[in-house]
PDB file of N, CA and C in Angstrom:
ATOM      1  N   UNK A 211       0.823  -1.176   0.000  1.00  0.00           N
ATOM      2  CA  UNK A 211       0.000   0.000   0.000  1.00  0.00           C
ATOM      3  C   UNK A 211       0.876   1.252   0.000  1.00  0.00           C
ATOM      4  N   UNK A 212       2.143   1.541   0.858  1.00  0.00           N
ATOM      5  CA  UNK A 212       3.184   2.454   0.673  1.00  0.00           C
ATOM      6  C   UNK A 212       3.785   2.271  -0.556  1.00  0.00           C
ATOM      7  N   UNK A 213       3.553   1.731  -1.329  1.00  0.00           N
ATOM      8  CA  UNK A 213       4.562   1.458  -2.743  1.00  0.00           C
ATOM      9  C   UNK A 213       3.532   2.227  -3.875  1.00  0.00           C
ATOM     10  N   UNK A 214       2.308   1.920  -3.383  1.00  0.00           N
ATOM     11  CA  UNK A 214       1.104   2.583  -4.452  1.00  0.00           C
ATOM     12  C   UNK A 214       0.949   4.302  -3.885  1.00  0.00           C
ATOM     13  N   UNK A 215       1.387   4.683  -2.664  1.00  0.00           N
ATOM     14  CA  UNK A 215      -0.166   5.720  -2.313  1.00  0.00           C
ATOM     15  C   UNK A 215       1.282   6.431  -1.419  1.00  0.00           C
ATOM     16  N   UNK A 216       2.195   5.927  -1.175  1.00  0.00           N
ATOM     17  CA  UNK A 216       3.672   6.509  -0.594  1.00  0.00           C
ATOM     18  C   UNK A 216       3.290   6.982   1.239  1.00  0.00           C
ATOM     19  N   UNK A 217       3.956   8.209   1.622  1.00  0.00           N
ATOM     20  CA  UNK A 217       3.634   8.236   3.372  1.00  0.00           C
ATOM     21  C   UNK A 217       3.146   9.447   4.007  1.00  0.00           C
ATOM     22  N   UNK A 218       2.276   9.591   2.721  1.00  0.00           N
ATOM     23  CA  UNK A 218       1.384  10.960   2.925  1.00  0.00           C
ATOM     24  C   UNK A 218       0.076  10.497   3.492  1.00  0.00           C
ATOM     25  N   UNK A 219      -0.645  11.507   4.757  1.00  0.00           N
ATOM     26  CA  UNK A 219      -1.486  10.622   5.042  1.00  0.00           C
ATOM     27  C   UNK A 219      -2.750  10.977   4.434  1.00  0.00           C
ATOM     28  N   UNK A 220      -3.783  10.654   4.519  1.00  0.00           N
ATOM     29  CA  UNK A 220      -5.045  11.007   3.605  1.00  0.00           C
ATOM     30  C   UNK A 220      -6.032  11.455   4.158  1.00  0.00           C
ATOM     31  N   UNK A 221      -5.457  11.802   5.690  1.00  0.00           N
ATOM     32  CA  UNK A 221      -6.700  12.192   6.438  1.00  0.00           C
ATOM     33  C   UNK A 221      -6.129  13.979   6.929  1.00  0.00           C
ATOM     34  N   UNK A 222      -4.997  14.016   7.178  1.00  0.00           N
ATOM     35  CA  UNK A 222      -4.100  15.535   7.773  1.00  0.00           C
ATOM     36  C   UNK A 222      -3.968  15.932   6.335  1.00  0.00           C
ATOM     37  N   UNK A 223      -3.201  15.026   5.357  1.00  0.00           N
ATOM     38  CA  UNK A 223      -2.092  15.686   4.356  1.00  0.00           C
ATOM     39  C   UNK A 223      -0.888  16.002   4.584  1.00  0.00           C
ATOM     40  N   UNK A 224      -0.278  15.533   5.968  1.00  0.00           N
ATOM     41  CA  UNK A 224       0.962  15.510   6.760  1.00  0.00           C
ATOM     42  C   UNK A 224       1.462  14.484   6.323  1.00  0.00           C
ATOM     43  N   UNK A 225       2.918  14.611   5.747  1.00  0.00           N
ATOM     44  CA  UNK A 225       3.853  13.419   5.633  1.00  0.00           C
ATOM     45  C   UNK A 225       4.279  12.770   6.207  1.00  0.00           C
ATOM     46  N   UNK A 226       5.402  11.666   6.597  1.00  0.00           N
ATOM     47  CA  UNK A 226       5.226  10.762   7.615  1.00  0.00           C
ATOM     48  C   UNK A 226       4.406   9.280   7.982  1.00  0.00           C
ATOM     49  N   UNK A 227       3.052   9.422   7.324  1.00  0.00           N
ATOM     50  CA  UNK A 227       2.087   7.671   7.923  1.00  0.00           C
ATOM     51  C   UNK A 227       2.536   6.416   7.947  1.00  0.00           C
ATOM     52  N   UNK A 228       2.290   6.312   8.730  1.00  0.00           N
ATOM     53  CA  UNK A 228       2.776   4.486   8.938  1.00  0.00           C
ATOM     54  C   UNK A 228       2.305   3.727   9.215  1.00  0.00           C
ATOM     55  N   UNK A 229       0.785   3.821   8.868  1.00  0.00           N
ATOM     56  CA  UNK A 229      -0.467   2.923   9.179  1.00  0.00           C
ATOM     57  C   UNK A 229      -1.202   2.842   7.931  1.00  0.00           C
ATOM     58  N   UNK A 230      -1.842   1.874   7.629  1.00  0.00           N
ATOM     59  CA  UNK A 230      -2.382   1.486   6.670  1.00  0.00           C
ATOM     60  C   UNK A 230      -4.202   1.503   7.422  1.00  0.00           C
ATOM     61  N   UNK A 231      -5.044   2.980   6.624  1.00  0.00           N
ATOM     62  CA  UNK A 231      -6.061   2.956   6.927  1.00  0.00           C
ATOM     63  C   UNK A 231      -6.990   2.348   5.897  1.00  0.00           C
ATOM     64  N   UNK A 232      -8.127   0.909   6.528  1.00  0.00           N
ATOM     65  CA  UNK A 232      -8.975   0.805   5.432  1.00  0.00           C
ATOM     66  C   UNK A 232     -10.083   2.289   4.999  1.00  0.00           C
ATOM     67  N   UNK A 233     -10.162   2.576   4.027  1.00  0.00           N
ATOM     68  CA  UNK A 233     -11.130   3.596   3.454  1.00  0.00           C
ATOM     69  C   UNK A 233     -13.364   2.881   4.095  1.00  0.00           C
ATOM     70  N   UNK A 234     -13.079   1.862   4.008  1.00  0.00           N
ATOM     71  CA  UNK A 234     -14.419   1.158   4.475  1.00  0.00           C
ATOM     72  C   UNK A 234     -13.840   0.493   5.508  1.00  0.00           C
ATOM     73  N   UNK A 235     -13.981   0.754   7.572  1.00  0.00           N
ATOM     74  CA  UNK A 235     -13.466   0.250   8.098  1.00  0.00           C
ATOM     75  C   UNK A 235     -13.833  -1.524   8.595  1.00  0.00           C
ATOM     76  N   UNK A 236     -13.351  -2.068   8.971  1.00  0.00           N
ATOM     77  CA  UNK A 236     -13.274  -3.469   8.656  1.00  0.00           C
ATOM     78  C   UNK A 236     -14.424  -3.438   9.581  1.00  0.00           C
ATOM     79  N   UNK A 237     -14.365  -2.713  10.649  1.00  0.00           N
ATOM     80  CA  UNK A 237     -15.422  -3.546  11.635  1.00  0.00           C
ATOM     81  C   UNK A 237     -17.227  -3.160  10.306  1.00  0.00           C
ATOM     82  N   UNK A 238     -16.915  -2.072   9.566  1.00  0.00           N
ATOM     83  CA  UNK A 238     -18.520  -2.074   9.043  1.00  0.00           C
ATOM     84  C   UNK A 238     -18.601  -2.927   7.970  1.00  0.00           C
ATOM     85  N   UNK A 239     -17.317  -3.426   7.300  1.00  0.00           N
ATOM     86  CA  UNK A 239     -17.341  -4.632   6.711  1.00  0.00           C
ATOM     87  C   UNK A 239     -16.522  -5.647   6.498  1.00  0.00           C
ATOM     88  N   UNK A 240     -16.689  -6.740   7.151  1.00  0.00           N
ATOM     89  CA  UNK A 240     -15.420  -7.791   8.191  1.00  0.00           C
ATOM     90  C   UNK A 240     -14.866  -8.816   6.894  1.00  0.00           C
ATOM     91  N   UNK A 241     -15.613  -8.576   5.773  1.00  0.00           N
ATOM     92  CA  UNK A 241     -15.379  -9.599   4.653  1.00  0.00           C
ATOM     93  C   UNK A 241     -14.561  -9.114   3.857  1.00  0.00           C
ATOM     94  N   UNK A 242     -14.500  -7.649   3.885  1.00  0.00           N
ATOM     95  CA  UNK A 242     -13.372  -7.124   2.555  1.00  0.00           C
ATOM     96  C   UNK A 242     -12.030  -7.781   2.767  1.00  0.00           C
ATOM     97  N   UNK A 243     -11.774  -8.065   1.100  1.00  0.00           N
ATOM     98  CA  UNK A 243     -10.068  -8.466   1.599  1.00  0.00           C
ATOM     99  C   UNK A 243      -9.059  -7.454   1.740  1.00  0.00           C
ATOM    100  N   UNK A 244      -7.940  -8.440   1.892  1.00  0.00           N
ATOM    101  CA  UNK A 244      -6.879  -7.146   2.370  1.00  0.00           C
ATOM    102  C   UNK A 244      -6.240  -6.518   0.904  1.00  0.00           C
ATOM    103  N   UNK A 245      -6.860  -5.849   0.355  1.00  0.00           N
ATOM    104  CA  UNK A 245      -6.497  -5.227  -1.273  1.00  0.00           C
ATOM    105  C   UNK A 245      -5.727  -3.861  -0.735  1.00  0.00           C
ATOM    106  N   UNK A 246      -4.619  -3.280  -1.147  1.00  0.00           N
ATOM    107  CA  UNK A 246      -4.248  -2.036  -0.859  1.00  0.00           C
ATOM    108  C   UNK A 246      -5.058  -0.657  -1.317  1.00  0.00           C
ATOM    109  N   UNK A 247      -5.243  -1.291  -2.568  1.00  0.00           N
ATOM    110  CA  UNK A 247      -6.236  -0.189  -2.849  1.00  0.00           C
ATOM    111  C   UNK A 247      -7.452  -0.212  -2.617  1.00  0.00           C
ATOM    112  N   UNK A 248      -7.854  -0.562  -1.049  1.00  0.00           N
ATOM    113  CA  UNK A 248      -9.099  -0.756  -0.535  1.00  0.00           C
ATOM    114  C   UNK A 248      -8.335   0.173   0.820  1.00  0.00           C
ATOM    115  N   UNK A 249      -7.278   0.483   0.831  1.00  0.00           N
ATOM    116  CA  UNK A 249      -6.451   1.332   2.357  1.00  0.00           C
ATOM    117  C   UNK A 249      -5.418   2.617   1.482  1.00  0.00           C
ATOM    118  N   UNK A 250      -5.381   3.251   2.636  1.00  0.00           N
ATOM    119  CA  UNK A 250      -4.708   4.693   1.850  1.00  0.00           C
ATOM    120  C   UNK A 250      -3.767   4.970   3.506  1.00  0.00           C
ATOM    121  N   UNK A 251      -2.499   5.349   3.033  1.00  0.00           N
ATOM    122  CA  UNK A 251      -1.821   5.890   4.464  1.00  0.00           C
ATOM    123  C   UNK A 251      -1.957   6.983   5.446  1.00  0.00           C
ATOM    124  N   UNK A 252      -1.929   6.356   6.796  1.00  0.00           N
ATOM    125  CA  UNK A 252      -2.865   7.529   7.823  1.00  0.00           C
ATOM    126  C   UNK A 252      -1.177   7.655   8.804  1.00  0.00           C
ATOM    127  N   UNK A 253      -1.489   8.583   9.842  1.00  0.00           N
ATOM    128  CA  UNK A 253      -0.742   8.328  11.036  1.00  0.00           C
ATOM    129  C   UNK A 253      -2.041   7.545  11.853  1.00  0.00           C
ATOM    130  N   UNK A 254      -1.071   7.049  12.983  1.00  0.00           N
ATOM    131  CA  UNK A 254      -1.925   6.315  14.165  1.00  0.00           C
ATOM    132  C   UNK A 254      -0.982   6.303  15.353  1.00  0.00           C
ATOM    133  N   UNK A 255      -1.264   5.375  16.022  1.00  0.00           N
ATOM    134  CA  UNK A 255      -0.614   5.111  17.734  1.00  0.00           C
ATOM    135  C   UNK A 255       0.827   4.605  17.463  1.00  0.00           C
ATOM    136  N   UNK A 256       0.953   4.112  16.796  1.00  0.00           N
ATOM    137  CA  UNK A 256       2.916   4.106  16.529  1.00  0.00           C
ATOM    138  C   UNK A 256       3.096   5.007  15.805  1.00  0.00           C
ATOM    139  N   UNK A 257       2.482   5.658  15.204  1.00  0.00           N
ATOM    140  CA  UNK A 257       3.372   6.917  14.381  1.00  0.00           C
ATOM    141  C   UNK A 257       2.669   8.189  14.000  1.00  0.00           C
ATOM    142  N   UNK A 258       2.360   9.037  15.304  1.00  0.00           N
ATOM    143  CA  UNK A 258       1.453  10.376  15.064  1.00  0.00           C
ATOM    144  C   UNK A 258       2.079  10.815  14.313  1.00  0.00           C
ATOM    145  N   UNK A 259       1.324  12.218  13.772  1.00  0.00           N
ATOM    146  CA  UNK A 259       1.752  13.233  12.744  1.00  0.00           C
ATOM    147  C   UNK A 259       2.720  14.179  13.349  1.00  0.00           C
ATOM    148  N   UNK A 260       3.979  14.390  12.715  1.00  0.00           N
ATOM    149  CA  UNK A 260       4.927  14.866  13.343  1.00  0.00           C
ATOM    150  C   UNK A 260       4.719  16.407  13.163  1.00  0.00           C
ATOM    151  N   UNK A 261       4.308  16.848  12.793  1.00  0.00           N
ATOM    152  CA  UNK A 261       3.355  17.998  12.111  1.00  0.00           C
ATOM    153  C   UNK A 261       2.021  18.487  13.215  1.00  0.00           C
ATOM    154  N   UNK A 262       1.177  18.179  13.304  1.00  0.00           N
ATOM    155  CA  UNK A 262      -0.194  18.419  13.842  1.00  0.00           C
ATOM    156  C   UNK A 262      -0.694  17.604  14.927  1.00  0.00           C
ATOM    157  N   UNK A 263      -0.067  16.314  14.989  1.00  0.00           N
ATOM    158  CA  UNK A 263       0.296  15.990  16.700  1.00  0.00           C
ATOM    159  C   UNK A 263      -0.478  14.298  15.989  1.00  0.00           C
ATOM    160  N   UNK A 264      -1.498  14.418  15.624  1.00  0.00           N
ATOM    161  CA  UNK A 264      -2.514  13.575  15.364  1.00  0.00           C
ATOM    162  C   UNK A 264      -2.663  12.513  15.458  1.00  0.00           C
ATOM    163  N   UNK A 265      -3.269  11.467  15.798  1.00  0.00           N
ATOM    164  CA  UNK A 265      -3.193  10.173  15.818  1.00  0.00           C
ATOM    165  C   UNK A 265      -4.497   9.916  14.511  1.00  0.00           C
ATOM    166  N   UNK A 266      -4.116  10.119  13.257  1.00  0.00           N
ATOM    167  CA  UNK A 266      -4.857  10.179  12.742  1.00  0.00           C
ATOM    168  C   UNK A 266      -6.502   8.953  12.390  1.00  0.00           C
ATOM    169  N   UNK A 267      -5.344   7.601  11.956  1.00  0.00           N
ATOM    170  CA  UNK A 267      -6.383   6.415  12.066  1.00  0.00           C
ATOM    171  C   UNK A 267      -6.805   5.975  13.059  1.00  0.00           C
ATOM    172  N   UNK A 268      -6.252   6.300  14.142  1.00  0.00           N
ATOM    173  CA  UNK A 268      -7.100   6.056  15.947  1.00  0.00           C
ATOM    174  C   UNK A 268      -7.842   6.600  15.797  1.00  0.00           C
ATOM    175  N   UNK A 269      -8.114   8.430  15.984  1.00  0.00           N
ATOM    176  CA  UNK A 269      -9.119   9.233  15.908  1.00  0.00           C
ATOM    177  C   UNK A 269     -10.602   9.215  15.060  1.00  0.00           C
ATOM    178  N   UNK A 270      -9.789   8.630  13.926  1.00  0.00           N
ATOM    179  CA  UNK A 270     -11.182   8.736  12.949  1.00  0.00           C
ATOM    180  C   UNK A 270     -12.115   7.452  13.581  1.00  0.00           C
ATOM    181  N   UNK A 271     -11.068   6.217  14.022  1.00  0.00           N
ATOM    182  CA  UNK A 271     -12.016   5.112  14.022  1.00  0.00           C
ATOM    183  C   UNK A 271     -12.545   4.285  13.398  1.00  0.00           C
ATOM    184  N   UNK A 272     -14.060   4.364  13.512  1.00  0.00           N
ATOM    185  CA  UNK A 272     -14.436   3.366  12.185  1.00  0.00           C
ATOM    186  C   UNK A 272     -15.796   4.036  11.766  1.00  0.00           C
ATOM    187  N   UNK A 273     -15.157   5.741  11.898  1.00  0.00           N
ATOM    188  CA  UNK A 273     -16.073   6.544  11.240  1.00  0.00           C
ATOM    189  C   UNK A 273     -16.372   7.247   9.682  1.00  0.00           C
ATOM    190  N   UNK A 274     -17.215   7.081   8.525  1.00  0.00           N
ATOM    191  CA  UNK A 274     -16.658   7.287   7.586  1.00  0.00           C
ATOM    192  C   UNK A 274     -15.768   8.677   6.803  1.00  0.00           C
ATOM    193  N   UNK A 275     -14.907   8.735   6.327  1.00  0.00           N
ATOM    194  CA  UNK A 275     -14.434   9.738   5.617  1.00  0.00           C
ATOM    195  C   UNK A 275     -15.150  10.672   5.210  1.00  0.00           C
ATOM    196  N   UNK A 276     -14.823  11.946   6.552  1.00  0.00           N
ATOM    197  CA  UNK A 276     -15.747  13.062   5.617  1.00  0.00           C
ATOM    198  C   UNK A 276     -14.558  14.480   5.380  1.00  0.00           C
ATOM    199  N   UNK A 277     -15.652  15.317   4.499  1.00  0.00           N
ATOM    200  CA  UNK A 277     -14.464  16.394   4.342  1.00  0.00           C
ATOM    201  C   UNK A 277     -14.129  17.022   5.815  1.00  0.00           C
ATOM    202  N   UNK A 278     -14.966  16.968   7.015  1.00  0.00           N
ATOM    203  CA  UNK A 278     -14.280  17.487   8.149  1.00  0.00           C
ATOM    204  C   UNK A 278     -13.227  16.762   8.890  1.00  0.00           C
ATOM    205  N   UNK A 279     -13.498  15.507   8.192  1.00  0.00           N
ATOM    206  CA  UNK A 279     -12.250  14.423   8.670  1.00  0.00           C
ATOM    207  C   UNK A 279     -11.085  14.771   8.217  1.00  0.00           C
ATOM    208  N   UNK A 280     -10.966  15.225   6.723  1.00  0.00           N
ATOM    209  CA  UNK A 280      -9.620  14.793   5.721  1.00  0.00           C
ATOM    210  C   UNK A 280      -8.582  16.229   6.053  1.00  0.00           C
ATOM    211  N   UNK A 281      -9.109  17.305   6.326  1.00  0.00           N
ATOM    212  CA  UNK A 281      -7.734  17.740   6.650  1.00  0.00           C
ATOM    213  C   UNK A 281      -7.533  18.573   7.989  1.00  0.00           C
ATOM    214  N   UNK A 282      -6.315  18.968   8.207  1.00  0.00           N
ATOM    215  CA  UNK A 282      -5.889  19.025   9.700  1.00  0.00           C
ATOM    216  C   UNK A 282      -6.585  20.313   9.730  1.00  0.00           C
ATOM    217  N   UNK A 283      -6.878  21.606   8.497  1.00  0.00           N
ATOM    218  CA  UNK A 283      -6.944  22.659   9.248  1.00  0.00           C
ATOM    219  C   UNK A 283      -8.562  22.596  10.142  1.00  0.00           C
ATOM    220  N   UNK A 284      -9.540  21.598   9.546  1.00  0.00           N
ATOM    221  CA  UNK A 284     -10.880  21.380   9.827  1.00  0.00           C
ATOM    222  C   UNK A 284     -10.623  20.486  11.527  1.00  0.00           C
ATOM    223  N   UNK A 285      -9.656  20.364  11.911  1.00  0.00           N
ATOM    224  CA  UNK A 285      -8.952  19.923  13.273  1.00  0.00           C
ATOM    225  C   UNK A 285      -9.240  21.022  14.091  1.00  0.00           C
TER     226      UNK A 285
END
């Protein structure tokens, strides 16, 4: 998924992610497979945003992607 989408995250726009966020989170659907381009790179609990502090894929959860989600200044 870092080889397709690199270590920008998709939720701040802060460089750095090191978590692989599903875009549809698993718990709302437990059957998707593990496709990369079904995940886009976030920060999370091993690797906040060194930038805006964020724990980005913790925070969001397994809430869906909205525009008040995707960038830090809406933080």
């Amino acid at each position: 998924m870092f080889a397709i989408y690199g270590t920008v995250c998709h939720i701040c726009g802060h460089d750095g992610a090191g978590e692989a966020d599903h875009l549809t989170p698993v718990s709302l659907d437990p059957g998707q497979p593990l496709d990369p381009h079904l995940m886009r790179p976030a920060h999370g609990a091993n690797a906040p945003c060194r930038t805006c502090g964020r724990l980005c894929n913790t925070e969001r959860g397994n809430r869906a992607i909205t525009k008040a989600v995707r960038t830090s200044r809406n933080w």
